[in-house]
């Protein structure tokens, strides 16, 4: 039961009914069922694309089936658990995840960069049957040992897969809804990570609930590309994966080094045509606005979202959502759209979830009241530790719930949506990761030469949160802070290794507990010991440090990380340094953390002109491509000839019965009529052009491709076929919208289209829009040695004037107007009129 009994109802219970969506839960199914449905609906759409190219859903399924079969041959069965320790950024990781699920097992991910000690602690706690490593091999785990039987390792990731039908998956035993889908470990207050098991029922309900939430006007589909930038050891990665695989969109993994660089990921989104992003606010804040031009769905989670960021990024044509949810409640429990007036909210529950805001006695608070957030419904997971599970998922008699999760988060109840107020315990979030300070303190206290330790989250002068560990050494004279950090990196994931400060004693309260609020910050002496004035050469770089850190920098020996620097502030520093050194990276900050050394590294680089080298002219089209184009000339000419031949033979068939035309060839009607319909009628020409384009360009993705390469050649050939067959004559005809849809474009009703659609099919036009004659919608352009391909979106009710050019990646907002002869690249906000080349706002 998830509702209080009627006789126990209070006015506050009635007010909080908006937080109960348990009755709207979706039908039970598994993630495997979700994937099968998508494969059946979109078999040829791209499912995943990495540096090695794209896989269609049909091809993805083939590999998933092979991995599942290999795992079952290795002894993995339904209900088992399989560890995954593979690098991020490649298709192999995601194929493995799906293969484990298809084998009926649950996957247990760890970050590939986690220390061995941490990884084997997780695998041991989860009692995995075996582990899949970055080599694509599955090794059974030796019972009660922190190792695998390497001699028995089996390669489960094939180099290629046979073409499989969409019905191939039942060859392996699928899981049931009550079976576990994944087990993800979160930070533990006692020092041991907590394993959280999420069932297929909960996972699929989450996926289906989000499908009802986002982009309802223009649902996610095969034209979308979803960023995969989060570690699979982080539960929000499940949102990334299934935003793509639930809807037939393409998952685009980003290289891990790029994600860590922060700001460099922004331009990568544009280059790879990403349209959907789920991330933490601190990362999105680093990206320039133009990096999100193609993004139409932006989801924030993991940490509080600054109001300014939501307002700035929630533009016309883009939905921005703020989500909230602990791992223990299946990724997301509630969500709210951003961009409107009022505070940043975490919103109302997803379909199938139910929430309550209670006071210390367990009673629901009134509107405007602050209390602890209690979560119930279909999303409840469970702890692997039975004692911990019974403690945290206990019944809640005051609410009449048989099972509830006490989040420990304080929220303000408002009917429009909940507002996050902070934590009620020692759990914190840094960089979107939920952290128990007790786990880090346990690692600090385990250091041999430390007699006391405490951890706190401090805020730099630039507003960035940073974990700080305070150590009281047994012998300050011999204690090495650098040595302590190295030992911590062996025991803790990189995200949990704090900045280390050495203190003589820890401040305590009257209760004897450490008073975290009284711990010193900034750390004494971190800015330098001598306090001498900096010389003129160092001063500009020191000012950049101060801007990123929010603290004075007074010494050439100052260490960026000792001053509170972290990955976020490092990315902010890089953004400033690139004004003087465009090639400076986050890796350079870690390589040269001291001010003087960093300045020397920057000064030691060659001048930019020398680094860039001599000017490189655009290379000619590859000779191989030229030969192929020449050889294709004859068949293309024959294709055009067939059209005229059909017309001539039709004339012959009409003239011969009149007499005197016996010399004309005679063609049987059974051959003449199909030829005439196919080559001479508009619908036949449309069919030939559309079928050729769909076959040639299957698997083409937005982004950059080599000029003269295979995709350039295929686009050229598709356009040549359309030209030779006469499809260009369809422009302005009433059936041009049918031709556009046949190419793969998404054209709404009541669209007035008077120009040719792109052969790529990457076009979306909203209801009631008008595109006048001779508008260039080719969807690609050649930039030196690069062919840039992108989607074009024209919002409902907008107008594009004659002879305008819309470059790849253009997005026209609802009700906007583009003046005739304009050239547009980027985003045109709703309701505005743009004109010129390049186009700019008028009025």
Tab-separated table of N, CA and C in Angstrom, residues 328-452:
chain	number	residue	atom	x	y	z
A	328	UNK	N	19.281	4.448	-5.080
A	328	UNK	CA	18.381	3.513	-4.406
A	328	UNK	C	16.943	3.581	-4.911
A	329	UNK	N	16.614	4.582	-5.742
A	329	UNK	CA	15.260	4.715	-6.281
A	329	UNK	C	15.265	4.694	-7.797
A	330	UNK	N	16.288	4.058	-8.403
A	330	UNK	CA	16.395	3.858	-9.857
A	330	UNK	C	16.548	5.172	-10.610
A	331	UNK	N	17.698	5.765	-10.456
A	331	UNK	CA	18.213	6.874	-11.261
A	331	UNK	C	17.482	8.196	-11.002
A	332	UNK	N	16.194	8.261	-11.381
A	332	UNK	CA	15.439	9.512	-11.276
A	332	UNK	C	14.095	9.221	-10.632
A	333	UNK	N	13.745	10.012	-9.617
A	333	UNK	CA	12.441	9.854	-8.960
A	333	UNK	C	11.489	10.984	-9.320
A	334	UNK	N	12.035	12.166	-9.635
A	334	UNK	CA	11.175	13.293	-9.981
A	334	UNK	C	11.947	14.242	-10.886
A	335	UNK	N	11.213	15.128	-11.554
A	335	UNK	CA	11.847	16.023	-12.518
A	335	UNK	C	11.001	17.270	-12.695
A	336	UNK	N	11.662	18.338	-13.158
A	336	UNK	CA	10.968	19.600	-13.399
A	336	UNK	C	11.609	20.302	-14.589
A	337	UNK	N	10.795	20.927	-15.455
A	337	UNK	CA	11.371	21.721	-16.547
A	337	UNK	C	11.977	23.005	-16.015
A	338	UNK	N	13.031	23.474	-16.657
A	338	UNK	CA	13.692	24.719	-16.268
A	338	UNK	C	13.385	25.813	-17.282
A	339	UNK	N	13.619	27.035	-16.870
A	339	UNK	CA	13.449	28.153	-17.783
A	339	UNK	C	12.317	29.084	-17.419
A	340	UNK	N	11.392	28.646	-16.567
A	340	UNK	CA	10.282	29.489	-16.167
A	340	UNK	C	10.607	30.302	-14.934
A	341	UNK	N	9.644	31.102	-14.481
A	341	UNK	CA	9.868	31.896	-13.264
A	341	UNK	C	9.876	31.015	-12.027
A	342	UNK	N	10.363	31.566	-10.944
A	342	UNK	CA	10.374	30.826	-9.694
A	342	UNK	C	11.682	30.122	-9.450
A	343	UNK	N	11.776	29.411	-8.317
A	343	UNK	CA	13.034	28.729	-7.964
A	343	UNK	C	13.298	27.517	-8.841
A	344	UNK	N	14.543	27.052	-8.820
A	344	UNK	CA	14.877	25.794	-9.494
A	344	UNK	C	14.278	24.655	-8.678
A	345	UNK	N	13.456	23.855	-9.310
A	345	UNK	CA	12.763	22.769	-8.617
A	345	UNK	C	13.311	21.416	-9.052
A	346	UNK	N	13.103	20.436	-8.181
A	346	UNK	CA	13.358	19.052	-8.585
A	346	UNK	C	12.053	18.383	-9.009
A	347	UNK	N	10.948	19.101	-8.880
A	347	UNK	CA	9.732	18.734	-9.556
A	347	UNK	C	8.814	17.757	-8.866
A	348	UNK	N	8.066	17.040	-9.712
A	348	UNK	CA	7.062	16.076	-9.288
A	348	UNK	C	7.487	14.678	-9.717
A	349	UNK	N	6.895	13.643	-9.112
A	349	UNK	CA	7.378	12.280	-9.377
A	349	UNK	C	7.097	11.794	-10.788
A	350	UNK	N	7.945	10.864	-11.252
A	350	UNK	CA	7.703	10.159	-12.500
A	350	UNK	C	6.519	9.219	-12.330
A	351	UNK	N	5.924	8.818	-13.447
A	351	UNK	CA	4.827	7.852	-13.406
A	351	UNK	C	5.316	6.551	-12.772
A	352	UNK	N	4.617	6.121	-11.714
A	352	UNK	CA	4.986	4.902	-11.011
A	352	UNK	C	5.697	5.154	-9.694
A	353	UNK	N	6.180	6.382	-9.485
A	353	UNK	CA	6.865	6.754	-8.243
A	353	UNK	C	5.879	7.498	-7.330
A	354	UNK	N	6.124	7.444	-6.036
A	354	UNK	CA	5.338	8.227	-5.090
A	354	UNK	C	6.285	8.815	-4.054
A	355	UNK	N	6.020	10.048	-3.663
A	355	UNK	CA	6.895	10.777	-2.761
A	355	UNK	C	6.095	11.326	-1.586
A	356	UNK	N	6.788	11.613	-0.521
A	356	UNK	CA	6.185	12.282	0.631
A	356	UNK	C	7.251	13.131	1.298
A	357	UNK	N	6.843	14.278	1.818
A	357	UNK	CA	7.737	15.161	2.552
A	357	UNK	C	7.252	15.179	3.989
A	358	UNK	N	8.090	14.704	4.919
A	358	UNK	CA	7.635	14.493	6.299
A	358	UNK	C	8.499	15.259	7.296
A	359	UNK	N	7.897	15.532	8.438
A	359	UNK	CA	8.618	16.180	9.529
A	359	UNK	C	9.334	15.114	10.369
A	360	UNK	N	10.071	15.484	11.407
A	360	UNK	CA	10.802	14.480	12.211
A	360	UNK	C	9.912	13.412	12.823
A	361	UNK	N	8.618	13.697	13.002
A	361	UNK	CA	7.704	12.689	13.567
A	361	UNK	C	7.106	11.793	12.495
A	362	UNK	N	7.413	12.051	11.224
A	362	UNK	CA	6.912	11.213	10.142
A	362	UNK	C	5.612	11.678	9.529
A	363	UNK	N	5.083	12.816	9.953
A	363	UNK	CA	3.841	13.338	9.393
A	363	UNK	C	4.149	14.231	8.192
A	364	UNK	N	3.251	14.222	7.219
A	364	UNK	CA	3.436	15.068	6.041
A	364	UNK	C	3.408	16.548	6.437
A	365	UNK	N	4.280	17.316	5.807
A	365	UNK	CA	4.348	18.747	6.113
A	365	UNK	C	3.328	19.493	5.268
A	366	UNK	N	2.914	20.684	5.690
A	366	UNK	CA	1.982	21.469	4.881
A	366	UNK	C	2.686	22.116	3.703
A	367	UNK	N	1.925	22.723	2.819
A	367	UNK	CA	2.498	23.448	1.683
A	367	UNK	C	3.454	24.506	2.191
A	368	UNK	N	4.671	24.541	1.592
A	368	UNK	CA	5.705	25.473	2.011
A	368	UNK	C	6.583	24.949	3.126
A	369	UNK	N	6.214	23.788	3.701
A	369	UNK	CA	7.003	23.222	4.782
A	369	UNK	C	8.216	22.476	4.275
A	370	UNK	N	9.239	22.389	5.125
A	370	UNK	CA	10.476	21.673	4.785
A	370	UNK	C	10.529	20.382	5.585
A	371	UNK	N	10.891	19.292	4.920
A	371	UNK	CA	11.001	18.016	5.596
A	371	UNK	C	11.838	17.047	4.797
A	372	UNK	N	11.985	15.840	5.331
A	372	UNK	CA	12.763	14.821	4.641
A	372	UNK	C	11.926	14.208	3.526
A	373	UNK	N	12.585	13.943	2.393
A	373	UNK	CA	11.910	13.337	1.253
A	373	UNK	C	11.915	11.820	1.395
A	374	UNK	N	10.721	11.219	1.377
A	374	UNK	CA	10.551	9.768	1.450
A	374	UNK	C	10.091	9.295	0.078
A	375	UNK	N	10.667	8.201	-0.401
A	375	UNK	CA	10.390	7.727	-1.759
A	375	UNK	C	9.779	6.337	-1.702
A	376	UNK	N	8.759	6.131	-2.505
A	376	UNK	CA	8.140	4.819	-2.648
A	376	UNK	C	7.794	4.566	-4.101
A	377	UNK	N	7.165	3.446	-4.360
A	377	UNK	CA	6.730	3.146	-5.716
A	377	UNK	C	7.582	2.127	-6.425
A	378	UNK	N	7.389	2.054	-7.748
A	378	UNK	CA	7.995	0.999	-8.554
A	378	UNK	C	9.513	1.117	-8.639
A	379	UNK	N	10.059	2.305	-8.362
A	379	UNK	CA	11.497	2.506	-8.520
A	379	UNK	C	12.353	2.048	-7.365
A	380	UNK	N	11.745	1.572	-6.281
A	380	UNK	CA	12.547	1.176	-5.127
A	380	UNK	C	13.457	-0.005	-5.462
A	381	UNK	N	14.748	0.160	-5.182
A	381	UNK	CA	15.728	-0.904	-5.395
A	381	UNK	C	15.918	-1.651	-4.075
A	382	UNK	N	17.082	-2.251	-3.898
A	382	UNK	CA	17.373	-2.907	-2.616
A	382	UNK	C	18.878	-2.944	-2.419
A	383	UNK	N	19.302	-3.005	-1.170
A	383	UNK	CA	20.716	-3.171	-0.855
A	383	UNK	C	21.065	-4.657	-0.852
A	384	UNK	N	22.284	-4.959	-1.261
A	384	UNK	CA	22.750	-6.342	-1.182
A	384	UNK	C	22.887	-6.779	0.273
A	385	UNK	N	23.245	-5.853	1.135
A	385	UNK	CA	23.393	-6.136	2.561
A	385	UNK	C	21.998	-6.179	3.194
A	386	UNK	N	21.527	-7.355	3.651
A	386	UNK	CA	20.165	-7.458	4.201
A	386	UNK	C	19.922	-6.520	5.376
A	387	UNK	N	20.915	-6.348	6.230
A	387	UNK	CA	20.732	-5.473	7.382
A	387	UNK	C	20.566	-4.023	6.937
A	388	UNK	N	21.393	-3.616	5.992
A	388	UNK	CA	21.280	-2.253	5.478
A	388	UNK	C	19.962	-2.071	4.751
A	389	UNK	N	19.538	-3.094	4.022
A	389	UNK	CA	18.278	-3.014	3.285
A	389	UNK	C	17.099	-2.853	4.245
A	390	UNK	N	17.104	-3.651	5.311
A	390	UNK	CA	16.008	-3.569	6.281
A	390	UNK	C	15.986	-2.207	6.966
A	391	UNK	N	17.167	-1.594	7.151
A	391	UNK	CA	17.241	-0.295	7.813
A	391	UNK	C	16.734	0.832	6.915
A	392	UNK	N	17.205	0.852	5.666
A	392	UNK	CA	16.908	1.976	4.778
A	392	UNK	C	15.600	1.818	4.013
A	393	UNK	N	15.144	0.586	3.817
A	393	UNK	CA	13.897	0.353	3.078
A	393	UNK	C	12.809	-0.188	4.030
A	394	UNK	N	12.744	0.345	5.198
A	394	UNK	CA	11.802	-0.146	6.211
A	394	UNK	C	10.384	0.332	5.914
A	395	UNK	N	9.390	-0.330	6.481
A	395	UNK	CA	8.013	0.185	6.380
A	395	UNK	C	7.922	1.571	7.007
A	396	UNK	N	6.937	2.342	6.557
A	396	UNK	CA	6.725	3.689	7.088
A	396	UNK	C	5.276	3.777	7.549
A	397	UNK	N	5.017	3.333	8.780
A	397	UNK	CA	3.624	3.240	9.254
A	397	UNK	C	2.875	4.563	9.206
A	398	UNK	N	3.552	5.673	9.458
A	398	UNK	CA	2.862	6.962	9.477
A	398	UNK	C	2.272	7.302	8.115
A	399	UNK	N	2.861	6.746	7.051
A	399	UNK	CA	2.340	6.975	5.706
A	399	UNK	C	1.470	5.812	5.227
A	400	UNK	N	1.495	4.721	5.957
A	400	UNK	CA	0.768	3.548	5.521
A	400	UNK	C	1.490	2.787	4.420
A	401	UNK	N	2.814	2.964	4.321
A	401	UNK	CA	3.583	2.309	3.261
A	401	UNK	C	4.256	1.059	3.815
A	402	UNK	N	4.215	-0.020	3.027
A	402	UNK	CA	4.881	-1.256	3.434
A	402	UNK	C	6.399	-1.162	3.256
A	403	UNK	N	6.827	-0.325	2.338
A	403	UNK	CA	8.265	-0.217	2.060
A	403	UNK	C	8.550	1.199	1.571
A	404	UNK	N	9.562	1.826	2.123
A	404	UNK	CA	9.886	3.204	1.756
A	404	UNK	C	11.389	3.423	1.878
A	405	UNK	N	11.898	4.367	1.105
A	405	UNK	CA	13.316	4.720	1.189
A	405	UNK	C	13.439	6.133	1.753
A	406	UNK	N	14.163	6.238	2.860
A	406	UNK	CA	14.412	7.537	3.480
A	406	UNK	C	15.639	8.151	2.814
A	407	UNK	N	15.426	9.195	2.042
A	407	UNK	CA	16.500	9.746	1.214
A	407	UNK	C	17.549	10.499	2.019
A	408	UNK	N	17.160	11.073	3.184
A	408	UNK	CA	18.091	11.918	3.920
A	408	UNK	C	18.208	13.304	3.336
A	409	UNK	N	17.446	13.594	2.263
A	409	UNK	CA	17.458	14.915	1.637
A	409	UNK	C	16.305	15.749	2.174
A	410	UNK	N	16.576	17.022	2.403
A	410	UNK	CA	15.553	17.954	2.838
A	410	UNK	C	15.014	18.713	1.629
A	411	UNK	N	13.683	18.787	1.523
A	411	UNK	CA	13.052	19.499	0.416
A	411	UNK	C	11.917	20.362	0.963
A	412	UNK	N	11.569	21.387	0.204
A	412	UNK	CA	10.397	22.198	0.537
A	412	UNK	C	9.245	21.742	-0.352
A	413	UNK	N	8.119	21.439	0.278
A	413	UNK	CA	6.967	20.965	-0.489
A	413	UNK	C	6.178	22.142	-1.059
A	414	UNK	N	6.084	22.159	-2.367
A	414	UNK	CA	5.213	23.084	-3.082
A	414	UNK	C	4.473	22.288	-4.136
A	415	UNK	N	3.200	22.621	-4.351
A	415	UNK	CA	2.382	21.852	-5.280
A	415	UNK	C	2.931	21.910	-6.706
A	416	UNK	N	3.633	22.992	-7.053
A	416	UNK	CA	4.215	23.103	-8.399
A	416	UNK	C	5.422	22.204	-8.581
A	417	UNK	N	5.994	21.757	-7.477
A	417	UNK	CA	7.175	20.911	-7.542
A	417	UNK	C	8.055	21.124	-6.334
A	418	UNK	N	8.792	20.091	-5.947
A	418	UNK	CA	9.640	20.161	-4.758
A	418	UNK	C	10.868	21.031	-5.013
A	419	UNK	N	11.353	21.652	-3.949
A	419	UNK	CA	12.562	22.475	-4.021
A	419	UNK	C	13.601	21.879	-3.069
A	420	UNK	N	14.761	21.531	-3.602
A	420	UNK	CA	15.813	20.896	-2.808
A	420	UNK	C	16.398	21.899	-1.810
A	421	UNK	N	16.609	21.435	-0.560
A	421	UNK	CA	17.103	22.306	0.501
A	421	UNK	C	18.440	21.860	1.092
A	422	UNK	N	18.905	20.659	0.771
A	422	UNK	CA	20.174	20.200	1.314
A	422	UNK	C	20.052	18.823	1.944
A	423	UNK	N	21.114	18.414	2.669
A	423	UNK	CA	21.168	17.105	3.293
A	423	UNK	C	20.887	17.190	4.782
A	424	UNK	N	20.380	16.084	5.301
A	424	UNK	CA	20.140	15.996	6.741
A	424	UNK	C	21.209	15.166	7.438
A	425	UNK	N	22.253	14.725	6.697
A	425	UNK	CA	23.303	13.895	7.294
A	425	UNK	C	24.648	14.270	6.698
A	426	UNK	N	25.631	13.371	6.817
A	426	UNK	CA	26.993	13.668	6.366
A	426	UNK	C	27.233	13.299	4.907
A	427	UNK	N	26.196	12.950	4.189
A	427	UNK	CA	26.374	12.604	2.783
A	427	UNK	C	26.430	13.886	1.968
A	428	UNK	N	27.314	13.925	0.979
A	428	UNK	CA	27.473	15.126	0.159
A	428	UNK	C	27.503	14.717	-1.310
A	429	UNK	N	27.381	15.724	-2.164
A	429	UNK	CA	27.538	15.498	-3.599
A	429	UNK	C	28.589	16.460	-4.118
A	430	UNK	N	29.562	15.913	-4.818
A	430	UNK	CA	30.614	16.705	-5.438
A	430	UNK	C	30.764	16.224	-6.865
A	431	UNK	N	30.627	17.141	-7.824
A	431	UNK	CA	30.749	16.765	-9.225
A	431	UNK	C	29.705	15.761	-9.662
A	432	UNK	N	28.511	15.796	-9.036
A	432	UNK	CA	27.438	14.900	-9.414
A	432	UNK	C	27.526	13.528	-8.785
A	433	UNK	N	28.542	13.299	-7.973
A	433	UNK	CA	28.731	11.983	-7.359
A	433	UNK	C	28.350	12.040	-5.887
A	434	UNK	N	27.508	11.118	-5.447
A	434	UNK	CA	27.082	11.069	-4.052
A	434	UNK	C	28.174	10.399	-3.232
A	435	UNK	N	28.589	11.067	-2.156
A	435	UNK	CA	29.756	10.624	-1.391
A	435	UNK	C	29.416	10.599	0.095
A	436	UNK	N	29.769	9.512	0.718
A	436	UNK	CA	29.703	9.429	2.176
A	436	UNK	C	31.066	9.857	2.717
A	437	UNK	N	31.085	10.921	3.518
A	437	UNK	CA	32.356	11.391	4.063
A	437	UNK	C	33.025	10.319	4.915
A	438	UNK	N	32.211	9.446	5.513
A	438	UNK	CA	32.777	8.387	6.354
A	438	UNK	C	33.664	7.430	5.589
A	439	UNK	N	33.359	7.173	4.302
A	439	UNK	CA	34.206	6.264	3.530
A	439	UNK	C	35.594	6.852	3.340
A	440	UNK	N	35.660	8.168	3.078
A	440	UNK	CA	36.955	8.805	2.870
A	440	UNK	C	37.704	8.903	4.201
A	441	UNK	N	36.984	9.234	5.267
A	441	UNK	CA	37.632	9.317	6.573
A	441	UNK	C	38.218	7.971	6.984
A	442	UNK	N	37.537	6.877	6.673
A	442	UNK	CA	38.065	5.552	7.000
A	442	UNK	C	39.373	5.297	6.278
A	443	UNK	N	39.445	5.730	5.004
A	443	UNK	CA	40.687	5.540	4.247
A	443	UNK	C	41.814	6.402	4.820
A	444	UNK	N	41.491	7.615	5.250
A	444	UNK	CA	42.510	8.487	5.838
A	444	UNK	C	43.024	7.922	7.164
A	445	UNK	N	42.113	7.442	7.970
A	445	UNK	CA	42.510	6.922	9.278
A	445	UNK	C	43.277	5.609	9.172
A	446	UNK	N	43.171	4.941	8.013
A	446	UNK	CA	43.896	3.690	7.813
A	446	UNK	C	45.361	3.915	7.465
A	447	UNK	N	45.738	5.167	7.184
A	447	UNK	CA	47.134	5.463	6.898
A	447	UNK	C	47.958	5.258	8.172
A	448	UNK	N	49.089	4.575	8.040
A	448	UNK	CA	49.877	4.165	9.208
A	448	UNK	C	50.358	5.331	10.064
A	449	UNK	N	50.742	6.416	9.419
A	449	UNK	CA	51.379	7.508	10.162
A	449	UNK	C	50.403	8.630	10.494
A	450	UNK	N	49.112	8.313	10.550
A	450	UNK	CA	48.090	9.311	10.855
A	450	UNK	C	47.387	8.928	12.151
A	451	UNK	N	47.236	9.876	13.073
A	451	UNK	CA	46.547	9.577	14.330
A	451	UNK	C	45.136	10.164	14.394
A	452	UNK	N	44.810	11.062	13.473
A	452	UNK	CA	43.473	11.624	13.429
A	452	UNK	C	43.165	12.156	12.044
